[in-house]
Coordinates of C-alpha atoms in Angstrom, one line a residue:
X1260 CA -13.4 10.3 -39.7
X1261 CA -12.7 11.4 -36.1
X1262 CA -14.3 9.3 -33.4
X1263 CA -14.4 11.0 -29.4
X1264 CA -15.8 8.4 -26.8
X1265 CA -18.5 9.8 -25.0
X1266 CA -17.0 9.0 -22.2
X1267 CA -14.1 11.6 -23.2
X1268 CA -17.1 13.9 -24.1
X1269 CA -18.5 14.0 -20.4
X1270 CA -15.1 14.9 -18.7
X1271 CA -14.5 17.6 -21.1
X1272 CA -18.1 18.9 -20.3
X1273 CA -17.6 18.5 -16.3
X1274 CA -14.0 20.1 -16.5
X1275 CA -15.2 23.1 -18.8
X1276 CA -18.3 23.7 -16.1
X1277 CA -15.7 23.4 -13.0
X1278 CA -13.8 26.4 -14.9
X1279 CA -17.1 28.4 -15.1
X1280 CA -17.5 27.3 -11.3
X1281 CA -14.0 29.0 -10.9
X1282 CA -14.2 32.0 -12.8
X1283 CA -17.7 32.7 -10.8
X1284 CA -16.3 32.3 -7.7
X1285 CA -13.4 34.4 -8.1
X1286 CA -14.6 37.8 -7.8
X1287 CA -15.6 36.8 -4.0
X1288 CA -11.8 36.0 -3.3
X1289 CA -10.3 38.6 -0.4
X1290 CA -7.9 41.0 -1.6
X1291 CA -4.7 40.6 -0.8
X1292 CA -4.9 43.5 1.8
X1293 CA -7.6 41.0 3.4
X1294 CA -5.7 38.0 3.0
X1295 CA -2.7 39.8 4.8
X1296 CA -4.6 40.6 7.7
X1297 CA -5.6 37.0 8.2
X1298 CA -2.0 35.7 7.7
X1299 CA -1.2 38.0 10.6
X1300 CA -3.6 36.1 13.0
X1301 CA -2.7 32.3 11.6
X1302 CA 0.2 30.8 14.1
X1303 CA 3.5 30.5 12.4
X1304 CA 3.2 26.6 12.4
X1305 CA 0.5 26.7 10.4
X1306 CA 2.0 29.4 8.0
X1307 CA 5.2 27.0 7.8
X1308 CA 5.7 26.5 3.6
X1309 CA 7.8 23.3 4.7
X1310 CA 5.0 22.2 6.4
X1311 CA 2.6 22.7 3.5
X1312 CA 4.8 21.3 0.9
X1313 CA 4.9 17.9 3.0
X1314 CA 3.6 15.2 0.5
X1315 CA 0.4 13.6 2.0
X1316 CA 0.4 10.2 3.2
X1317 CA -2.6 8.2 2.0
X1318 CA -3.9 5.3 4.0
X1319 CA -4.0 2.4 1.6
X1320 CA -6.2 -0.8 2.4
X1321 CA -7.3 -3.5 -0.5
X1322 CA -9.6 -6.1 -0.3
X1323 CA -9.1 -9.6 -2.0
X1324 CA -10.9 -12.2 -3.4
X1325 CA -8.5 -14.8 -3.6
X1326 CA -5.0 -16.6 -1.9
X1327 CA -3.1 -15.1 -4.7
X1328 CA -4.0 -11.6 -4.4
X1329 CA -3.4 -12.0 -0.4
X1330 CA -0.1 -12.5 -0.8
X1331 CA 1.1 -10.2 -3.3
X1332 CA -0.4 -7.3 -0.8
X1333 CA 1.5 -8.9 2.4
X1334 CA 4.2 -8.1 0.3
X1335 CA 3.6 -4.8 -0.6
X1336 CA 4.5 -1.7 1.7
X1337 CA 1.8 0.4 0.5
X1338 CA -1.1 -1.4 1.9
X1339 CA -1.9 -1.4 5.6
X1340 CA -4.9 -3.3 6.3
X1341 CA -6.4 -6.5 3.8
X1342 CA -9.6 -7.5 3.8
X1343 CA -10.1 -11.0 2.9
X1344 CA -13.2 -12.1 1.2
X1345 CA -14.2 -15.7 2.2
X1346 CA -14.5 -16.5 -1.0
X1347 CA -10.6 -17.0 -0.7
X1348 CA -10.7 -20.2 1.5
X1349 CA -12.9 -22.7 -0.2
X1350 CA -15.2 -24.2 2.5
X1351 CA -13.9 -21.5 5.2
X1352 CA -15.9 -23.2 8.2
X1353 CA -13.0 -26.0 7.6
X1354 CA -10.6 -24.7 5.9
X1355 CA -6.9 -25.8 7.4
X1356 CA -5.1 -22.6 5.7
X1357 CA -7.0 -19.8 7.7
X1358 CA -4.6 -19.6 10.6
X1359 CA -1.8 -19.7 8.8
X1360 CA -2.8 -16.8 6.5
X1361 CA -3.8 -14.4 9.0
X1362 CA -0.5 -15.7 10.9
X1363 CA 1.7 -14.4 7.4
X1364 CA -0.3 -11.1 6.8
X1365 CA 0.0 -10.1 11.0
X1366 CA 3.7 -11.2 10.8
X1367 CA 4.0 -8.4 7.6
X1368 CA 3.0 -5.4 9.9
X1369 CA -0.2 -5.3 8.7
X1370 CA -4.4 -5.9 9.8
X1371 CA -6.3 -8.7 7.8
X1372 CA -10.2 -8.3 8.2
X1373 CA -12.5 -11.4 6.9
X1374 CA -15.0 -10.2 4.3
X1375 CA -18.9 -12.0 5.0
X1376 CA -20.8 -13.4 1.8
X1377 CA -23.0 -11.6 0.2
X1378 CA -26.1 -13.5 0.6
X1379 CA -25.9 -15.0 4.1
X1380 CA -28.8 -17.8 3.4
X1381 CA -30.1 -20.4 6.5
X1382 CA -27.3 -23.0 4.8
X1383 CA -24.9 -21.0 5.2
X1384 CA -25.8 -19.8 8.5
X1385 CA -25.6 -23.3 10.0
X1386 CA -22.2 -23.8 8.7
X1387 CA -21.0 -20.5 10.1
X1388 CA -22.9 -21.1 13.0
X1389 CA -21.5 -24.9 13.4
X1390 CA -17.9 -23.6 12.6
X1391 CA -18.1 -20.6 14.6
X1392 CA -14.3 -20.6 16.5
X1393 CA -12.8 -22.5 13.9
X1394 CA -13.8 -19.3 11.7
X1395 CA -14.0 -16.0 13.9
X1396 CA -12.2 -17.3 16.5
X1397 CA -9.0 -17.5 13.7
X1398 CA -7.5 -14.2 14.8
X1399 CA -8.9 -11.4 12.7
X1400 CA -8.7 -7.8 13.4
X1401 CA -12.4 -7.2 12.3
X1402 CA -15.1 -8.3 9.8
X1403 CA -16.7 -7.1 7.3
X1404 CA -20.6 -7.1 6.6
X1405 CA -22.3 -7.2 3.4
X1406 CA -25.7 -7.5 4.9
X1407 CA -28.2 -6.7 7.9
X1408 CA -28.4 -11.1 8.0
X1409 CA -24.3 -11.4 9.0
X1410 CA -24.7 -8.4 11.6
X1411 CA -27.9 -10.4 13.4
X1412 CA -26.0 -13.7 13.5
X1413 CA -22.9 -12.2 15.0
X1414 CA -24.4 -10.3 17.7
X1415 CA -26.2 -13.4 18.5
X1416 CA -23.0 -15.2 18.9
X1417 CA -21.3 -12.4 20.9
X1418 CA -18.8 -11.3 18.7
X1419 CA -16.7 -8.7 20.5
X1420 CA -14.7 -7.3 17.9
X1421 CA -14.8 -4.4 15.4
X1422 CA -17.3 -4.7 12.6
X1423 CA -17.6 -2.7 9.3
X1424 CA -19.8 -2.5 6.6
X1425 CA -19.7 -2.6 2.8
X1426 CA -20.6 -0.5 0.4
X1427 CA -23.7 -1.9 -0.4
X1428 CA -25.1 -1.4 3.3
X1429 CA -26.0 2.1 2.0
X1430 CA -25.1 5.0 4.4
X1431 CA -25.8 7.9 2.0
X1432 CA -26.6 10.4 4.8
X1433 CA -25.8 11.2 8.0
X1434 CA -29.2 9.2 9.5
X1435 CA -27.6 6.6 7.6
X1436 CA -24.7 6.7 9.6
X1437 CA -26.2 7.4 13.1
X1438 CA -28.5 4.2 12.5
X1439 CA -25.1 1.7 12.3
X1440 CA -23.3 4.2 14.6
X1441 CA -25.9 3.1 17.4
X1442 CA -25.0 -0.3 16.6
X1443 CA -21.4 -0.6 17.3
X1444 CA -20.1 -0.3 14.0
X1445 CA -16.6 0.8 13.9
X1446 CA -16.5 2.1 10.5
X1447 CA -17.8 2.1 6.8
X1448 CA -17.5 2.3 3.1
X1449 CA -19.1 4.8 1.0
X1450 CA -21.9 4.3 -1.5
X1451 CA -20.7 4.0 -5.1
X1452 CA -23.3 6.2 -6.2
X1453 CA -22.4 9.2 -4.6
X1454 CA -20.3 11.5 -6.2
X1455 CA -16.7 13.4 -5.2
X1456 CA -18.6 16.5 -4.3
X1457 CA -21.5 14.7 -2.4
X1458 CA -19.1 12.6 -0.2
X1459 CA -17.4 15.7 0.7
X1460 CA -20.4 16.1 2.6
X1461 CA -20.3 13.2 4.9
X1462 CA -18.4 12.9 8.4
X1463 CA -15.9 10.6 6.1
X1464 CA -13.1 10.2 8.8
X1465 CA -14.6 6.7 9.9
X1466 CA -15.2 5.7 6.6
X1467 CA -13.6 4.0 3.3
X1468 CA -13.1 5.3 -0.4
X1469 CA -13.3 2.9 -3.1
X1470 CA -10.7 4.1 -5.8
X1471 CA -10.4 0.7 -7.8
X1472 CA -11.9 -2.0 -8.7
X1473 CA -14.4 -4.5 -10.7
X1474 CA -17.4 -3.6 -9.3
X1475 CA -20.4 -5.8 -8.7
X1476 CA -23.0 -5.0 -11.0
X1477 CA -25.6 -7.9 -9.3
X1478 CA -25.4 -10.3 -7.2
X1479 CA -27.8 -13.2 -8.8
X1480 CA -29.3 -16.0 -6.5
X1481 CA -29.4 -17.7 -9.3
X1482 CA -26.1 -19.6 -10.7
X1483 CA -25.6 -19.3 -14.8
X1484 CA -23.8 -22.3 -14.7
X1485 CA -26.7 -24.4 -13.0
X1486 CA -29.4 -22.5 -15.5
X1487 CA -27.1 -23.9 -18.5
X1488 CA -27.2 -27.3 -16.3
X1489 CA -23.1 -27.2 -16.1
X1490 CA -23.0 -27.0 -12.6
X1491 CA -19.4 -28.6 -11.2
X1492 CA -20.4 -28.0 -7.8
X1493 CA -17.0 -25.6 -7.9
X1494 CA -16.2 -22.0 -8.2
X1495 CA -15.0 -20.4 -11.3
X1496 CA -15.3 -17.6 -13.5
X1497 CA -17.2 -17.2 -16.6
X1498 CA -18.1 -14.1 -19.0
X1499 CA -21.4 -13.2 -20.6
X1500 CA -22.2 -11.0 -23.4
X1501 CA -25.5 -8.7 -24.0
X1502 CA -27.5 -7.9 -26.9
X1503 CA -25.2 -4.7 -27.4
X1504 CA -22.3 -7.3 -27.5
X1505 CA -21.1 -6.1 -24.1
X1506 CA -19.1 -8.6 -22.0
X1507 CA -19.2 -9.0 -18.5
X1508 CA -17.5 -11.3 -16.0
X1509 CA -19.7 -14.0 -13.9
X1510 CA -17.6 -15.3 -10.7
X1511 CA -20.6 -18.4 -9.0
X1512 CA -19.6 -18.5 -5.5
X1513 CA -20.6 -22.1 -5.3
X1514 CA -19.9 -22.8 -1.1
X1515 CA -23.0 -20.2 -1.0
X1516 CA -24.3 -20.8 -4.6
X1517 CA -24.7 -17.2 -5.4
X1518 CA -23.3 -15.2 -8.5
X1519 CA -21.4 -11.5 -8.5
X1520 CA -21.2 -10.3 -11.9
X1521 CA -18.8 -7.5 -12.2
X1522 CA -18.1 -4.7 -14.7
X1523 CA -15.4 -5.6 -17.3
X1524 CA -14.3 -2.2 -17.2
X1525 CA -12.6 -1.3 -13.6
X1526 CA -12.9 1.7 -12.0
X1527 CA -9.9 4.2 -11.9
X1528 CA -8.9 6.4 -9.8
X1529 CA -5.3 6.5 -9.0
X1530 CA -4.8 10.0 -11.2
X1531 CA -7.7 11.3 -8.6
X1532 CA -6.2 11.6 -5.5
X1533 CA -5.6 15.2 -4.8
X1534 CA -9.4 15.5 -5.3
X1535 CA -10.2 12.0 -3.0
X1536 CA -7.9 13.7 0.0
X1537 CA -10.4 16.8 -0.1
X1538 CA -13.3 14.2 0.9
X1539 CA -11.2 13.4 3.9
X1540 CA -11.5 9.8 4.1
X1541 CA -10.1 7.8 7.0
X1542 CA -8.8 5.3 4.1
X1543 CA -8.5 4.6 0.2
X1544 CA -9.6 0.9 -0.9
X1545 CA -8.3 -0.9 -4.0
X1546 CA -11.1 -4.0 -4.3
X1547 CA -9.3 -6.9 -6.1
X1548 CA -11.7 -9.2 -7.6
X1549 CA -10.7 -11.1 -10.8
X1550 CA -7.2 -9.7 -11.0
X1551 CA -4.2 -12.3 -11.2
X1552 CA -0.9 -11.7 -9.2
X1553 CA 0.9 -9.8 -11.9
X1554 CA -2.3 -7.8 -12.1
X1555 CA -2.5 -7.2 -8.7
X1556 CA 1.3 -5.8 -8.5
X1557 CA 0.4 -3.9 -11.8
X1558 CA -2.3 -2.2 -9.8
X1559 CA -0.1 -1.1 -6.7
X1560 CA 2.6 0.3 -8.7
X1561 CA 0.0 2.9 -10.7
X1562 CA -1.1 3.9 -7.4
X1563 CA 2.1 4.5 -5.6
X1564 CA 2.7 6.6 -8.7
X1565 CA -0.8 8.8 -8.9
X1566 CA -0.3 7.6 -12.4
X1567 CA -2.8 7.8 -15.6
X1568 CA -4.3 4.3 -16.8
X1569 CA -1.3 3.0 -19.0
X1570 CA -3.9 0.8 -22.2
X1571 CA -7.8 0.3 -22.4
X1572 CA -10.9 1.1 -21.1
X1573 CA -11.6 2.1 -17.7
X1574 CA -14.6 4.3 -15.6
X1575 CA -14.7 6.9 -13.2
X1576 CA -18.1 5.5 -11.8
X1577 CA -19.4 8.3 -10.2
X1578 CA -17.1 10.7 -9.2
X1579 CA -18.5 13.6 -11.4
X1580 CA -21.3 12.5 -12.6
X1581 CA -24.6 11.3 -10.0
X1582 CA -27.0 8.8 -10.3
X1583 CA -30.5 9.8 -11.6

């Protein structure tokens, strides 16, 4: 009567063929004769086992979808930069609480970025474009793009400050990066598709790691709540099940009537991290989505500690395994 998730199956079958790697790869090691003779040429600082036993300081940014996650991370040490998804402030282009948000999170030591919608229709353009210095002009240290749409509207209004995209502005190569390189971009966050070994491949120092979160699955121009003829004209959050009895969560976005539905499993990678510094990111990004404050705290603590998911289900994504 024993029952192994596949899941458990996979990373079994990826460890147990990283061994193989290993053991095939040994018997090209130097000697330690060899290895001697390069030690000899290496300058004593980097030789230094003080040095090398220095525990590694990870760069810790999180994004946020609402006012309650905001402030548990201006509270916490560990984060240095939030990215603030506009979602958080209901009607942003008049939204009276802006100022004094970015005002609490700058006062905490720390850079708050505002995160664009993800559909950036003509309707919401006009607003944007109507409440232009009530919104940009609020005293961010950047924004972040989710598509091509937000990029053409702010260099059309002359927006001077640092811009970075999302993971869904795909960048899986370096031509990917050179085209948004030409345009100013100041940094970017790597595809979800691409696995540990494949990022290891990219020029990652200007770029973002996504090591938690409820990912998107889709992003629906159509609202569930409308089709079911519910609409309250107000955001909230919702959960669907498939024909396999899978559940997944729906938040509509209703200022820019759009839908995200997002895994019910996160992803997890906080036990990772000594294989996420060999990518050599310029930053590690916990996305908060549906999580409430307790939650969120929950979530820094386990990644302070490098620790193994305490209870349920989680995903690695893609880390080992590619998309096909």
């Amino acid at each position: 009567n024993a029952f192994v998730p596949m899941q458990k199956l996979n990373e079994i079958r990826r460890e147990a063929l990283d061994k193989l790697q290993c053991e095939i790869t040994e018997r090209y090691r130097r000697k330690e004769a060899d290895a001697q003779d390069i030690r000899e040429t290496v300058p004593a600082v980097m030789a230094n086992p003080m040095i090398d036993s220095m525990p590694t300081h990870h760069r810790f940014t999180a994004s946020a979808r609402t006012l309650e996650q905001i402030r548990v991370l201006t509270g916490s040490g560990m984060i240095e930069r939030i990215y603030a998804d506009c979602a958080a402030f209901p009607k942003i282009w008049e939204n009276e609480m802006l100022r004094e948000v970015i005002r609490d999170v700058k006062e905490s030591g720390k850079e708050i970025w505002l995160i664009m919608p993800y559909i950036f229709r003509e309707t919401t353009r006009k607003r944007y474009d109507a409440g232009y210095d009530h919104i940009l002009n609020a005293g961010w240290d950047g924004v972040m793009i989710r598509n091509y749409e937000s990029y053409g509207f702010l260099k059309k209004r002359g927006f001077e400050g640092r811009i970075m995209t999302e993971y869904n502005l795909y960048q899986f190569n370096r031509e990917g990066l050179a085209f948004w390189k030409e345009k100013g971009i100041y940094g970017f966050t790597a595809p979800l598709e691409l696995t540990a070994r494949e990022l290891e491949s990219l020029p990652m120092q200007d770029g973002e790691l996504i090591l938690y979160g409820h990912l998107p699955m889709m992003v629906s121009a159509g609202c569930v709540r409308k089709t079911l003829g519910r609409c309250k004209k107000e955001s909230s959050c919702m959960t669907i099940t498939d024909r396999y009895r899978k559940q997944f969560m729906v938040q509509n976005e209703c200022d820019y009537c759009y839908n995200v539905i997002y895994n019910q499993v996160p992803l997890y990678l906080a036990d990772r991290m000594q294989e996420a510094d060999q990518i050599g990111a310029g930053g590690f990004r916990l996305m908060f989505t549906v999580e409430n404050a307790r939650q969120t705290g929950r979530i820094l603590q386990l990644y302070e500690e490098e620790a193994v998911y305490p209870d349920g289900e989680f995903t690695r994504g893609h880390w080992k395994k590619g998309i096909k």
